[in-house]
Structures are given as C-alpha cells and as structure tokens.
Short mmCIF file of C-alpha atoms in Angstrom, two decimals:
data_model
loop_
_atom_site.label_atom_id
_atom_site.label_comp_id
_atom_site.label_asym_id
_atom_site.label_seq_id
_atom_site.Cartn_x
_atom_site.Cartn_y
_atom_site.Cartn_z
CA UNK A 1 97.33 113.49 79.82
CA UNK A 2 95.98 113.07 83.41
CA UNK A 3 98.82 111.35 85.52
CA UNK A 4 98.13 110.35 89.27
CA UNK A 5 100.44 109.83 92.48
CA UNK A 6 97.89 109.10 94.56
CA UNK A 7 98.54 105.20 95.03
CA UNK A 8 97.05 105.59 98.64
CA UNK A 9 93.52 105.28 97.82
CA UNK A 10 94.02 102.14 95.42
CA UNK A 11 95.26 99.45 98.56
CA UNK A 12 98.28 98.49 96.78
CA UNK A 13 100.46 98.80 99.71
CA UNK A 14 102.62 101.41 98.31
CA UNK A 15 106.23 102.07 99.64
CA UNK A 16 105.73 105.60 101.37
CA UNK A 17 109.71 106.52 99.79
CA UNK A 18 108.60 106.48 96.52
CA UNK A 19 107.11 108.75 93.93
CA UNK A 20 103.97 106.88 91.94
CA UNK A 21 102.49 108.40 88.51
CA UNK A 22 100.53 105.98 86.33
CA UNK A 23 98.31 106.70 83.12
CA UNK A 24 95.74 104.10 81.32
CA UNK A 25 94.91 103.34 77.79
CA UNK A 26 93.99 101.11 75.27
CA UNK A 27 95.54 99.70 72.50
CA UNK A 28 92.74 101.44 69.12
CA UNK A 29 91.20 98.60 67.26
CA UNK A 30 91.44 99.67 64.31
CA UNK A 31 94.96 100.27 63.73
CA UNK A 32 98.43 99.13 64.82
CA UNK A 33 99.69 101.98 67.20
CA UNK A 34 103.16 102.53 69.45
CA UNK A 35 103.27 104.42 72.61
CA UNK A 36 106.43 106.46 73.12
CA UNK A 37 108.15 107.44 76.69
CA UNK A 38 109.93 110.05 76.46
CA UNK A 39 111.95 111.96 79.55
CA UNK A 40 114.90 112.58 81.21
CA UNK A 41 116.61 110.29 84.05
CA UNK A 42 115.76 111.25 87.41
CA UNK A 43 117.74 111.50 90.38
CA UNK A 44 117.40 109.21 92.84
CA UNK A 45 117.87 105.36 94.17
CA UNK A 46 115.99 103.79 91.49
CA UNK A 47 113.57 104.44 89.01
CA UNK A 48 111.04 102.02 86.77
CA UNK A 49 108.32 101.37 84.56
CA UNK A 50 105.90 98.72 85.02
CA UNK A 51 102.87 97.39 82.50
CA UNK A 52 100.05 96.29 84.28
CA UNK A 53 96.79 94.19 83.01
CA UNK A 54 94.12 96.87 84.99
CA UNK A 55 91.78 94.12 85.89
CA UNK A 56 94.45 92.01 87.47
CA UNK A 57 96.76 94.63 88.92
CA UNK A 58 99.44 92.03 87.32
CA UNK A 59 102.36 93.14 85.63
CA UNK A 60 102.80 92.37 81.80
CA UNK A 61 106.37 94.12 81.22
CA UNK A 62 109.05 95.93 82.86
CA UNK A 63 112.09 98.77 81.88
CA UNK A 64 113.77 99.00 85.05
CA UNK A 65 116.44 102.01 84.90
CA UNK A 66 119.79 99.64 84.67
CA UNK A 67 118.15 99.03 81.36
CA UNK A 68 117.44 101.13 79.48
CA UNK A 69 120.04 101.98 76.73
CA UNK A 70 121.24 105.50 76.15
CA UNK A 71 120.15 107.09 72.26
CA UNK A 72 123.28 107.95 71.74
CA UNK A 73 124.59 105.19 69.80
CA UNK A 74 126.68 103.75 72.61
CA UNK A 75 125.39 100.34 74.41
CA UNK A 76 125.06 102.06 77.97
CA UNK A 77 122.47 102.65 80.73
CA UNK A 78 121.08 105.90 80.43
CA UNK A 79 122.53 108.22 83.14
CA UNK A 80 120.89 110.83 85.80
CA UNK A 81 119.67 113.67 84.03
CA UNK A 82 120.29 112.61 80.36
CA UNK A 83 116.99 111.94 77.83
CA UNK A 84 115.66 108.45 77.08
CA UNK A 85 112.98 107.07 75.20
CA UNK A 86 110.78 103.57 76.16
CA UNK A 87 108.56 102.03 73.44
CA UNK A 88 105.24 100.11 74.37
CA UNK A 89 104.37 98.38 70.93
CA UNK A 90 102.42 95.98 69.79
CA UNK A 91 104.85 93.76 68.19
CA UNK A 92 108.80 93.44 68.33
CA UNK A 93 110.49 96.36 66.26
CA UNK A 94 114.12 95.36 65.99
CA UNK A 95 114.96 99.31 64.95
CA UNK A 96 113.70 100.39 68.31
CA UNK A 97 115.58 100.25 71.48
CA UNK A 98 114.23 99.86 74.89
CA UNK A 99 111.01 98.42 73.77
CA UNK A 100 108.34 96.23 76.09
CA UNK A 101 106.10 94.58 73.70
CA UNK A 102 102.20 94.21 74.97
CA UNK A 103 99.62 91.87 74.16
CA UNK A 104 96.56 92.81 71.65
CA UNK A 105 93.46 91.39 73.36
CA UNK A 106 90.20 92.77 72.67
CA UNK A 107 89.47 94.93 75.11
CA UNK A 108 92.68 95.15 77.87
CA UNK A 109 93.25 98.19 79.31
CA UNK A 110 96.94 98.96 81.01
CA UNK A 111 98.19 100.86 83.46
CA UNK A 112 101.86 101.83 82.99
CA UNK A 113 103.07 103.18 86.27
CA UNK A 114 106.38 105.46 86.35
CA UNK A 115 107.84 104.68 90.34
CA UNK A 116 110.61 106.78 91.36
CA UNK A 117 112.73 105.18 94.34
CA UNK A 118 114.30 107.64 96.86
CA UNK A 119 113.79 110.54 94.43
CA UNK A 120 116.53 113.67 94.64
CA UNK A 121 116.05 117.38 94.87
CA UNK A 122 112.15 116.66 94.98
CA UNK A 123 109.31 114.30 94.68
CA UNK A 124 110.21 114.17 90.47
CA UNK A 125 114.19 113.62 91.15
CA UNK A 126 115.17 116.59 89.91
CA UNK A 127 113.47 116.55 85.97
CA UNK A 128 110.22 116.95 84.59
CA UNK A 129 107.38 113.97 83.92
CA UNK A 130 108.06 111.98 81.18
CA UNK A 131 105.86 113.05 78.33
CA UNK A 132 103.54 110.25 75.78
CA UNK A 133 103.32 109.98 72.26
CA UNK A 134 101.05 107.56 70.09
CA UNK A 135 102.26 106.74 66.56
CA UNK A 136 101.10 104.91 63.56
CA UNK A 137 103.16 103.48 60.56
CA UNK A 138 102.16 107.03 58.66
CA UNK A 139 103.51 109.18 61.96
CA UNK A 140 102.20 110.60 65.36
CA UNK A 141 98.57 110.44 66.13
CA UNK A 142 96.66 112.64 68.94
CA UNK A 143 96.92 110.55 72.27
CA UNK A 144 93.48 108.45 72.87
CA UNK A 145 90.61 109.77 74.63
CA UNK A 146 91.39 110.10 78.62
CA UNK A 147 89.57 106.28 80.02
CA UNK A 148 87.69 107.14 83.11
CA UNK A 149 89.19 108.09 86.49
CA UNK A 150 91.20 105.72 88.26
CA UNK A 151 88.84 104.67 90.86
CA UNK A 152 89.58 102.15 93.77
CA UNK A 153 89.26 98.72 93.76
CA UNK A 154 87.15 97.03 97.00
CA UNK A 155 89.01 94.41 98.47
CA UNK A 156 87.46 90.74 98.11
CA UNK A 157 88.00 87.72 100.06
CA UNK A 158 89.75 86.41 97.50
CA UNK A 159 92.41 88.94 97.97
CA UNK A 160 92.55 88.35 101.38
CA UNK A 161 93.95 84.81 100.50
CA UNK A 162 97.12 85.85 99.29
CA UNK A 163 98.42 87.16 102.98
CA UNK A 164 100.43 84.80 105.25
CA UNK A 165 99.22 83.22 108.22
CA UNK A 166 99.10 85.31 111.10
CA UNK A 167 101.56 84.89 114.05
CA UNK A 168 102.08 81.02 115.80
CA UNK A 169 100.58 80.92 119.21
CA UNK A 170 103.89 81.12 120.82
CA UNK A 171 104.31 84.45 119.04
CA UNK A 172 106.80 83.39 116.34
CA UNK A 173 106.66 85.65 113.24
CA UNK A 174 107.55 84.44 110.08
CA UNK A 175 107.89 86.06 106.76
CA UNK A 176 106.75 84.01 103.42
CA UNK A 177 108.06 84.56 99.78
CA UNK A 178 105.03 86.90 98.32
CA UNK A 179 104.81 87.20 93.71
CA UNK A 180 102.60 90.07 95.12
CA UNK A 181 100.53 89.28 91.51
CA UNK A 182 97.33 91.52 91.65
CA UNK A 183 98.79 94.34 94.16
CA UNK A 184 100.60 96.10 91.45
CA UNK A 185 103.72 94.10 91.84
CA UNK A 186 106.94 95.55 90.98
CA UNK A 187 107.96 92.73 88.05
CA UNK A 188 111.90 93.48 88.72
CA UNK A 189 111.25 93.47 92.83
CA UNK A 190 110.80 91.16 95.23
CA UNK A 191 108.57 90.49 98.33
CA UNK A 192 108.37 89.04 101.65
CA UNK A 193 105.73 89.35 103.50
CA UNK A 194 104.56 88.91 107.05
CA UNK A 195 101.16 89.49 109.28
CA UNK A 196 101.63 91.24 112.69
CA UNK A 197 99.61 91.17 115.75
CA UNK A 198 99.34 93.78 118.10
CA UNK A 199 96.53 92.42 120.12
CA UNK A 200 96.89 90.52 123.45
CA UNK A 201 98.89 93.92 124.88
CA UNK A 202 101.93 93.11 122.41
CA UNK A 203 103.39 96.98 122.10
CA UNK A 204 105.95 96.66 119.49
CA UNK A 205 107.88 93.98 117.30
CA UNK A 206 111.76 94.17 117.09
CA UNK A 207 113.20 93.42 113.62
CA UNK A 208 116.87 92.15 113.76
CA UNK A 209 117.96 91.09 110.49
CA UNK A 210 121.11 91.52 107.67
CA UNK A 211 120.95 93.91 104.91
CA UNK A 212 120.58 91.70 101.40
CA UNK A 213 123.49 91.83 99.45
CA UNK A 214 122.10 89.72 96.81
CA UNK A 215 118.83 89.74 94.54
CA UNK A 216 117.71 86.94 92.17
CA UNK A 217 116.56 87.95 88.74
CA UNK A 218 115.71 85.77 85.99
CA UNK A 219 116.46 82.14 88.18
CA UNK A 220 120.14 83.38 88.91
CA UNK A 221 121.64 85.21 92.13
CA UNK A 222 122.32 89.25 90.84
CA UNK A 223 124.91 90.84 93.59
CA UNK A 224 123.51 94.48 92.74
CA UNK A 225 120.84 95.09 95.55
CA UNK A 226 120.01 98.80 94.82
CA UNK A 227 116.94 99.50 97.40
CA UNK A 228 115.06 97.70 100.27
CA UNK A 229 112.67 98.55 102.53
CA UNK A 230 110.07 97.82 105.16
CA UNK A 231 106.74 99.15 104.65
CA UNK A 232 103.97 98.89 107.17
CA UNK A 233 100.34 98.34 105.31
#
C-alpha cells in the first residue's frame, strides 16, 4: 500500500507542522467489504483521520484522536503509544468500535488522510504507519488494486471564489469564517481565513491577537483548544 506525505504538490494549503499520509480506494461492487485501521498512537499535539469524497476534496467522516476508544474493554481515549483500531464500513456495525460509516455510490473514490499534529521524536510521532486491512463477512480479503497516482488538481476559477476579499483601501485586513469544503478540510477543525497584500511597498503585516481558549464542535462552545496555527499559502 502506497501512502504519500507529499500534500505540497496537491494546493491544499497544508499546515507545514504537520505530518500528511493519505491512501485511495474504492468500495468493490460486488461485495460488502470493511476497511480496518490498525496502529499505534503517536506522539504528538494531535492526531486524525479524515474521509474525503476525491472529486470534491470534501470530507465525509472524521476519528479525531480524543475519540477513539481504547480495545481494551474500558470506555477511554486511546493513549500515546498504545494500539487502536478504526473501521471504515459500509453500514453501522454495532459490535465494532470506532467506526466511520461511508456512503456506497457507484463509483466514489476516497481519500482517507492520516494528519499528525506537532508529531514527537520524528515526522511519525514516535510509532510506525498504521497498517490496512479489507474484510468480507467470510474474513480478510487481499487489499484492492493500487488506483492511479495521486496527481494534482489545477486550480479553477471556481475555486478561486471561495477566498475573502482582498484588503479595504484603507488597508484594513479582515479575516472571514472559511468551511474550507473542497481544500481537504479538516471536518473536526476550523478556519479563518484572510487575503494579504504586499504590493504598494507594504513590507510586513503585524498580527496582534489572543490565543483561543475555546472551539465550537457540533453547535456548542468545547473549552479544549488542543492546536492552532497560522499558515502562510
């Protein structure tokens, strides 16, 4: 299984702290198949999986770290440097934890992408990559054929769209509330964004701002903030 950390070439804007390994496949359609995750916790800030629909760069699903539940019969997060296991299925298995159920359209292909925030010890955190298994109702199958290369995706006007305005006249920068859908968006992140201008012999923009204390997840304020950034793109 080919994995690649090369988000650089894909114009994602990728945050240059993190480790990026994603793999793409297709659900077979002639049978109903799983996808196992299996690894150990790295060591670092944070660490995720996102689902993404490859022609939209959106995200379908999410198993964000705080999440997932340890194997060992005890209702905890999984800690650094203990094993885990994430399911991709096609439909809801209520004897399988940490499971992020897809949709079966003819023809999807995803992209699950493994991000590592702040990694420890090195670019992995510390462990090895996670490894993939494909099972069927009679037991584990050989992994599908490898799709083609990841290749990147030319940037349309369309795209363009979805950035803020630039700077006012009088200079004033502002930064707008960005889903980020169709950049690979982080499903448990959020995003504001802002366009600079460095034209006009402007040499440098000062940020002065407070560190966030508080994230909102699911419509309600969460006071666990784990990792922000500023990343230049």
């Amino acid at each position: 299984l080919k994995y690649s950390s090369d988000p650089y070439d894909q114009g994602a804007f990728p945050d240059t702290h993190v480790t990026y390994y994603r793999y793409a496949f297709q659900w077979p359609a002639d049978k109903k198949v799983r996808m196992r995750i299996q690894g150990q916790m790295p060591f670092g800030r944070y660490m995720t999986f996102n689902v993404y629909d490859r022609d939209t760069r959106t995200s379908l699903g999410s198993f964000p770290d705080s999440q997932i539940m340890s194997e060992t019969g005890h209702h905890e997060p999984v800690k650094e440097g203990e094993k885990y296991s994430v399911w991709l299925t096609q439909q809801h298995d209520p004897l399988l934890r940490n499971q992020v159920v897809l949709p079966q359209r003819p023809g999807l292909i995803f992209e699950v992408w493994y991000r590592i925030y702040l990694p420890q010890k090195n670019e992995l955190g510390g462990v090895g990559l996670p490894e993939l298994e494909f099972y069927e109702e009679n037991g584990m199958i050989p992994a599908p054929p490898s799709l083609p290369p990841l290749s990147a995706k030319s940037v349309g006007l369309k795209d363009f769209r979805k950035l803020p305005p630039r700077p006012t006249t009088e200079g004033d920068v502002y930064f707008y509330a960005a889903p980020g859908f169709g950049f690979y968006n982080n499903k448990d992140n959020q995003y504001l964004v802002s366009r600079l201008d460095f034209s006009k012999g402007k040499d440098f923009l000062l940020l002065s701002f407070k560190s966030p204390r508080f994230g909102r997840k699911g419509g309600a304020l969460n006071p666990e903030v784990r990792y922000f950034s500023f990343c230049l793109g």
